[in-house]
Tab-separated table of C-alpha atoms and ligand atoms in Angstrom:
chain	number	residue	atom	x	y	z
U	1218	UNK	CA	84.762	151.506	135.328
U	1219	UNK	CA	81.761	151.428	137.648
U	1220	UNK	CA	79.464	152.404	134.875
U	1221	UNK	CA	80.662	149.315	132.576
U	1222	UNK	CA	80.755	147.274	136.045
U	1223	UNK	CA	77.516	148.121	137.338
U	1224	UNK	CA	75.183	146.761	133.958
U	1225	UNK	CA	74.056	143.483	134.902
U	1226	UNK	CA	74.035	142.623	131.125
U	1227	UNK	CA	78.028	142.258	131.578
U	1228	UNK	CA	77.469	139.956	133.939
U	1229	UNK	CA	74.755	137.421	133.262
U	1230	UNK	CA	76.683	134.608	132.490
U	1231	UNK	CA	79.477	135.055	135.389
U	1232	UNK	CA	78.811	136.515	138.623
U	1233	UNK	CA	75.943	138.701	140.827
U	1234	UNK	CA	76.322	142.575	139.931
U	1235	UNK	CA	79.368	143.682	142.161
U	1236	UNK	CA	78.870	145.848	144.359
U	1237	UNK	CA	80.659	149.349	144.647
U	1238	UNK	CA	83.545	148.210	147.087
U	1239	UNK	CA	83.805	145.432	144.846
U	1240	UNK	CA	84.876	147.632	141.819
U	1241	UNK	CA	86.928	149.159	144.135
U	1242	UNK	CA	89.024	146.294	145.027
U	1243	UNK	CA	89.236	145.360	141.224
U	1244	UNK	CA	90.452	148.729	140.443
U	1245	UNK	CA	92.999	148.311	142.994
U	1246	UNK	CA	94.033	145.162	141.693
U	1247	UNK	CA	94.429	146.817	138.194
U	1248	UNK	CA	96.693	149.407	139.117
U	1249	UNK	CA	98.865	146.593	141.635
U	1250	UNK	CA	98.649	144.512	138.236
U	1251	UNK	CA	100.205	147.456	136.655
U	1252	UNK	CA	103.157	147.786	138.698
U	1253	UNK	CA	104.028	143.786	138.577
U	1254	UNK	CA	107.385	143.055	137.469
U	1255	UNK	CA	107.312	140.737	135.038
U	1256	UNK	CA	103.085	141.545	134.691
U	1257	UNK	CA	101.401	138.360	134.945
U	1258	UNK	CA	97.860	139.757	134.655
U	1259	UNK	CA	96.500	142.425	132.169
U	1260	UNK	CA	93.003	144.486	132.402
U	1261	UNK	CA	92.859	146.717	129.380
U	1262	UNK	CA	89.686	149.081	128.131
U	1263	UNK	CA	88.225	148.535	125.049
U	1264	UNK	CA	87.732	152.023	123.415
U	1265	UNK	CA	85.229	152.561	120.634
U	1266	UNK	CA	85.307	156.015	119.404
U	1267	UNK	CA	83.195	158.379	119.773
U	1268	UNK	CA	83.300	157.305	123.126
U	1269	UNK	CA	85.875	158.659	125.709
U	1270	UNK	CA	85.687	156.155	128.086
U	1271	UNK	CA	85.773	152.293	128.066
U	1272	UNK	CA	83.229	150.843	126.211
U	1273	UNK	CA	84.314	147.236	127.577
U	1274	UNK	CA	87.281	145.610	129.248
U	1275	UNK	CA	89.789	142.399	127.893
U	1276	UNK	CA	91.512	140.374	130.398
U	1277	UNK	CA	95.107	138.725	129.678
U	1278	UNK	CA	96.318	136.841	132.449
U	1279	UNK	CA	99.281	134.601	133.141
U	1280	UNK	CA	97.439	130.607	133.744
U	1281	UNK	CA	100.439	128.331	133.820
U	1282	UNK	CA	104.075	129.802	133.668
U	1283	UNK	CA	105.432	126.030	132.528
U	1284	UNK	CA	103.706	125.531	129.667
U	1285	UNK	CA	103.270	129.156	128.903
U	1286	UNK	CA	99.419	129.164	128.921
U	1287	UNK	CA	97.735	132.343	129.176
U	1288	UNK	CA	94.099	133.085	129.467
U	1289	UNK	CA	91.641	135.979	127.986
U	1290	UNK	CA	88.794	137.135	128.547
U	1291	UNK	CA	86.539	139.735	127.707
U	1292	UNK	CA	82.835	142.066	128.108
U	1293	UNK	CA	81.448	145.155	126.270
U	1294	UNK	CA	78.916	147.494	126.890
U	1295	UNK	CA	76.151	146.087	125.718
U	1296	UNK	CA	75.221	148.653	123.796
U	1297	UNK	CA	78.397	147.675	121.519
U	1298	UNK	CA	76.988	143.974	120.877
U	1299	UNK	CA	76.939	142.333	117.738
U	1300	UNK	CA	79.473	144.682	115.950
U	1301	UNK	CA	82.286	142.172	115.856
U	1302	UNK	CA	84.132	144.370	118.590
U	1303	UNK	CA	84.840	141.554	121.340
U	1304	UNK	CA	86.607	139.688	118.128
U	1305	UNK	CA	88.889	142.483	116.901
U	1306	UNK	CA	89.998	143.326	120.163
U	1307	UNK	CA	90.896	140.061	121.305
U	1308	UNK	CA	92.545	139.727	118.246
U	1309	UNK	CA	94.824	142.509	118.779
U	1310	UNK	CA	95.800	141.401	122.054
U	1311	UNK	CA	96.295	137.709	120.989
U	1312	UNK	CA	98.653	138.760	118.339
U	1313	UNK	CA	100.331	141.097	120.577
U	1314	UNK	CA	100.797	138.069	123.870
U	1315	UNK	CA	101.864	135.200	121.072
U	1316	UNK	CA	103.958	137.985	119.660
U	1317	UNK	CA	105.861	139.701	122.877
U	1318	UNK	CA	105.186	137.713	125.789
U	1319	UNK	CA	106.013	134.041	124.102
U	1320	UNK	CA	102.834	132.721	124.891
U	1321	UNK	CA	102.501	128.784	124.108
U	1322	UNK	CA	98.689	128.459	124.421
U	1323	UNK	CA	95.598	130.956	124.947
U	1324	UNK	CA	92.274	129.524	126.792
U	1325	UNK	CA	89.558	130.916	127.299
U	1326	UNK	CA	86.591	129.943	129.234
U	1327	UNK	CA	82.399	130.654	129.272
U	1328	UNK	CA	79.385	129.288	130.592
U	1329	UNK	CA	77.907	126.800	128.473
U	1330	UNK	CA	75.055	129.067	127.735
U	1331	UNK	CA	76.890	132.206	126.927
U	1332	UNK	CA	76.265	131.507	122.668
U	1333	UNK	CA	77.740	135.113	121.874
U	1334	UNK	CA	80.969	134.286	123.849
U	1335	UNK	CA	80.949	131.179	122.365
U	1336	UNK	CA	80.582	132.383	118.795
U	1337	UNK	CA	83.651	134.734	120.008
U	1338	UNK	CA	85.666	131.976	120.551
U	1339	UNK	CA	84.880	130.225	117.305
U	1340	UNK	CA	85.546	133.163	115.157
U	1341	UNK	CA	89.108	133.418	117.072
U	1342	UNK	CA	89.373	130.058	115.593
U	1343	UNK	CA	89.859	128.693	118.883
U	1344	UNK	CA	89.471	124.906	119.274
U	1345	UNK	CA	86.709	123.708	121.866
U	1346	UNK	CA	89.020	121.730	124.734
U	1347	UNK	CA	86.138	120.102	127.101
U	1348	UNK	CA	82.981	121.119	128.862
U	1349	UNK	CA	83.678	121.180	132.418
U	1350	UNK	CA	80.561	120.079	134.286
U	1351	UNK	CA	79.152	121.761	136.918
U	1352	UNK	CA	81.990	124.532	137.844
U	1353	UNK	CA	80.050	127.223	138.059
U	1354	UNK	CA	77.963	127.835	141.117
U	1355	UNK	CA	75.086	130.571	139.992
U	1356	UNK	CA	71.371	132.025	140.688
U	1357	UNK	CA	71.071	129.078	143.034
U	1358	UNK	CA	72.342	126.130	140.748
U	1359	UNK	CA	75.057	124.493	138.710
U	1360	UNK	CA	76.243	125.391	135.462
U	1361	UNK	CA	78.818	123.575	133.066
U	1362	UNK	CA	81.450	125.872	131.162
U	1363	UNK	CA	83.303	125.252	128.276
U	1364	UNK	CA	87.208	126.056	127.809
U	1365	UNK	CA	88.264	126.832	124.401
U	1366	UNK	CA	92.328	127.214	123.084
U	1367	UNK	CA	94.497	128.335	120.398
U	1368	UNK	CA	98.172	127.419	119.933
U	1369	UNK	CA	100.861	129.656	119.000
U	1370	UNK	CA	101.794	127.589	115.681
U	1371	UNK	CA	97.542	127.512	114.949
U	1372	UNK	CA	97.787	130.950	115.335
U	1373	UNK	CA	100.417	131.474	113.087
U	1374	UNK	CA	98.769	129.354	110.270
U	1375	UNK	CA	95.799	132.002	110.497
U	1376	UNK	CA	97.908	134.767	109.640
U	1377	UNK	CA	97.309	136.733	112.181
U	1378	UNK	CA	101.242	137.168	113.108
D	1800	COA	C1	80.391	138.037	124.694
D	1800	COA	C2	80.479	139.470	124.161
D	1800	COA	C3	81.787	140.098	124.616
D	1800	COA	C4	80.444	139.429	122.617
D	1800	COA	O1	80.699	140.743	122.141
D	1800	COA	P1	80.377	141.189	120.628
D	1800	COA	O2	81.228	142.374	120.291
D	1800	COA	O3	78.926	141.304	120.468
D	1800	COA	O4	80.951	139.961	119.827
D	1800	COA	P2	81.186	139.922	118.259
D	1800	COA	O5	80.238	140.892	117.597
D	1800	COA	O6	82.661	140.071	118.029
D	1800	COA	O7	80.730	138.438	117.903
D	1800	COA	C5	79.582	137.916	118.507
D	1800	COA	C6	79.081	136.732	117.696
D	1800	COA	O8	78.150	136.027	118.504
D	1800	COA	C7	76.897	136.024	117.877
D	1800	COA	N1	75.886	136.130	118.916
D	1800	COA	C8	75.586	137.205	119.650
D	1800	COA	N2	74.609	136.899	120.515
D	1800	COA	C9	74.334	135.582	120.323
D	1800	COA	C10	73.419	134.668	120.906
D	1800	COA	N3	72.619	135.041	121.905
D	1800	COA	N4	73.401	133.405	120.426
D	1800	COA	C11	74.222	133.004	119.430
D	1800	COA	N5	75.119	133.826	118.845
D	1800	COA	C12	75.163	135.097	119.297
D	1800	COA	C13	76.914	137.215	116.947
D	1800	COA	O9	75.956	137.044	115.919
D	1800	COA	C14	78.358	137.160	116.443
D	1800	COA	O10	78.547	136.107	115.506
D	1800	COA	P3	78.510	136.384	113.899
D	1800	COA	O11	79.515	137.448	113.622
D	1800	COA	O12	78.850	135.060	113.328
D	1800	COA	O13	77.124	136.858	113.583
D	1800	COA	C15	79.288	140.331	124.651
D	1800	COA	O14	78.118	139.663	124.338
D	1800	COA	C16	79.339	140.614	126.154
D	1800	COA	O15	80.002	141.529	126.598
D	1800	COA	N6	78.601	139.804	126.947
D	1800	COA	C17	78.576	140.016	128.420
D	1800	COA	C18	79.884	139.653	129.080
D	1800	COA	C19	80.260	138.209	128.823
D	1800	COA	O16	79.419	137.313	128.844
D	1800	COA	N7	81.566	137.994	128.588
D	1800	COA	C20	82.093	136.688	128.316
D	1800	COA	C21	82.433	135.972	129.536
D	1800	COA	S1	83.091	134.353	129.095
């Protein structure tokens, strides 16, 4: 986990390279994730064989419990770029939350800049809801971000279920 958290590449778009106590923290939030009853947040590996540990990490987590809206996100080694792997795992696990966890809506949200993420998004099929302006405080300036969803009864229609 430190390896894949430590790359700055994974990062670019989001955050300043955590730190060591940082990955810490999120590993202890994994395993407290783990034990939640229902589980409201899930941080899975991405494993690309021949590889024996994660090659990347995809993050389903509970947004709004009313309207059942859940959110996903996702990061890969970036060694593993541009071999349609960020698509077919989120596509496994959006199938799987629409699915088992009766999930209403997915979103799913990127700097304005992040094209690959965006291009992720779009071959989900997910629908572009609004660019947020300036929510993203980073390298000293403001950033917009875009938030993308999907519906349960769009997702259906692509045959995914
Ligand atoms: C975003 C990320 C997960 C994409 O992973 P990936 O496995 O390369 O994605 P896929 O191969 O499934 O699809 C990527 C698509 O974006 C396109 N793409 C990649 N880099 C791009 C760029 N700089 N500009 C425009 N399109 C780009 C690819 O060509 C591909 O589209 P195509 O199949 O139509 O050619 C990966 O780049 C990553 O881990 N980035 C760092 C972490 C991050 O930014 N996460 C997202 C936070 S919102």
């Amino acid at each position: 986990m430190r390896d894949l958290d430590s790359r700055p590449e994974m990062h670019t778009y989001e955050r300043e390279v955590p730190g060591e106590a940082e990955t810490r923290k999120t590993l202890d939030e994994l395993i407290k994730n783990q034990q939640e009853e229902p589980r409201t947040t899930y941080r899975l590996a991405i494993s690309i064989p021949p590889h024996e540990t994660a090659r990347g990490i995809l993050k389903l987590s509970q947004q709004w419990e009313a309207i059942r809206e859940w959110e996903v996100g996702w990061a890969l080694h970036p060694e593993e770029w541009g071999n349609g792997y960020a698509v077919e795992a989120a596509r496994g696990v959006m199938d799987w939350a629409f699915d088992e966890l009766n999930v209403h809506r997915i979103v799913a949200f990127c700097h304005a800049g992040n094209s690959a993420s965006v291009r992720v998004m779009e071959k989900l099929g997910m629908h572009q809801d609004g660019r947020l302006r300036e929510t993203r405080w980073l390298m000293g300036q403001w950033w917009d971000e875009y938030v993308y969803s999907i519906l349960e009864k769009e997702w259906k229609d692509l045959n995914y279920l």
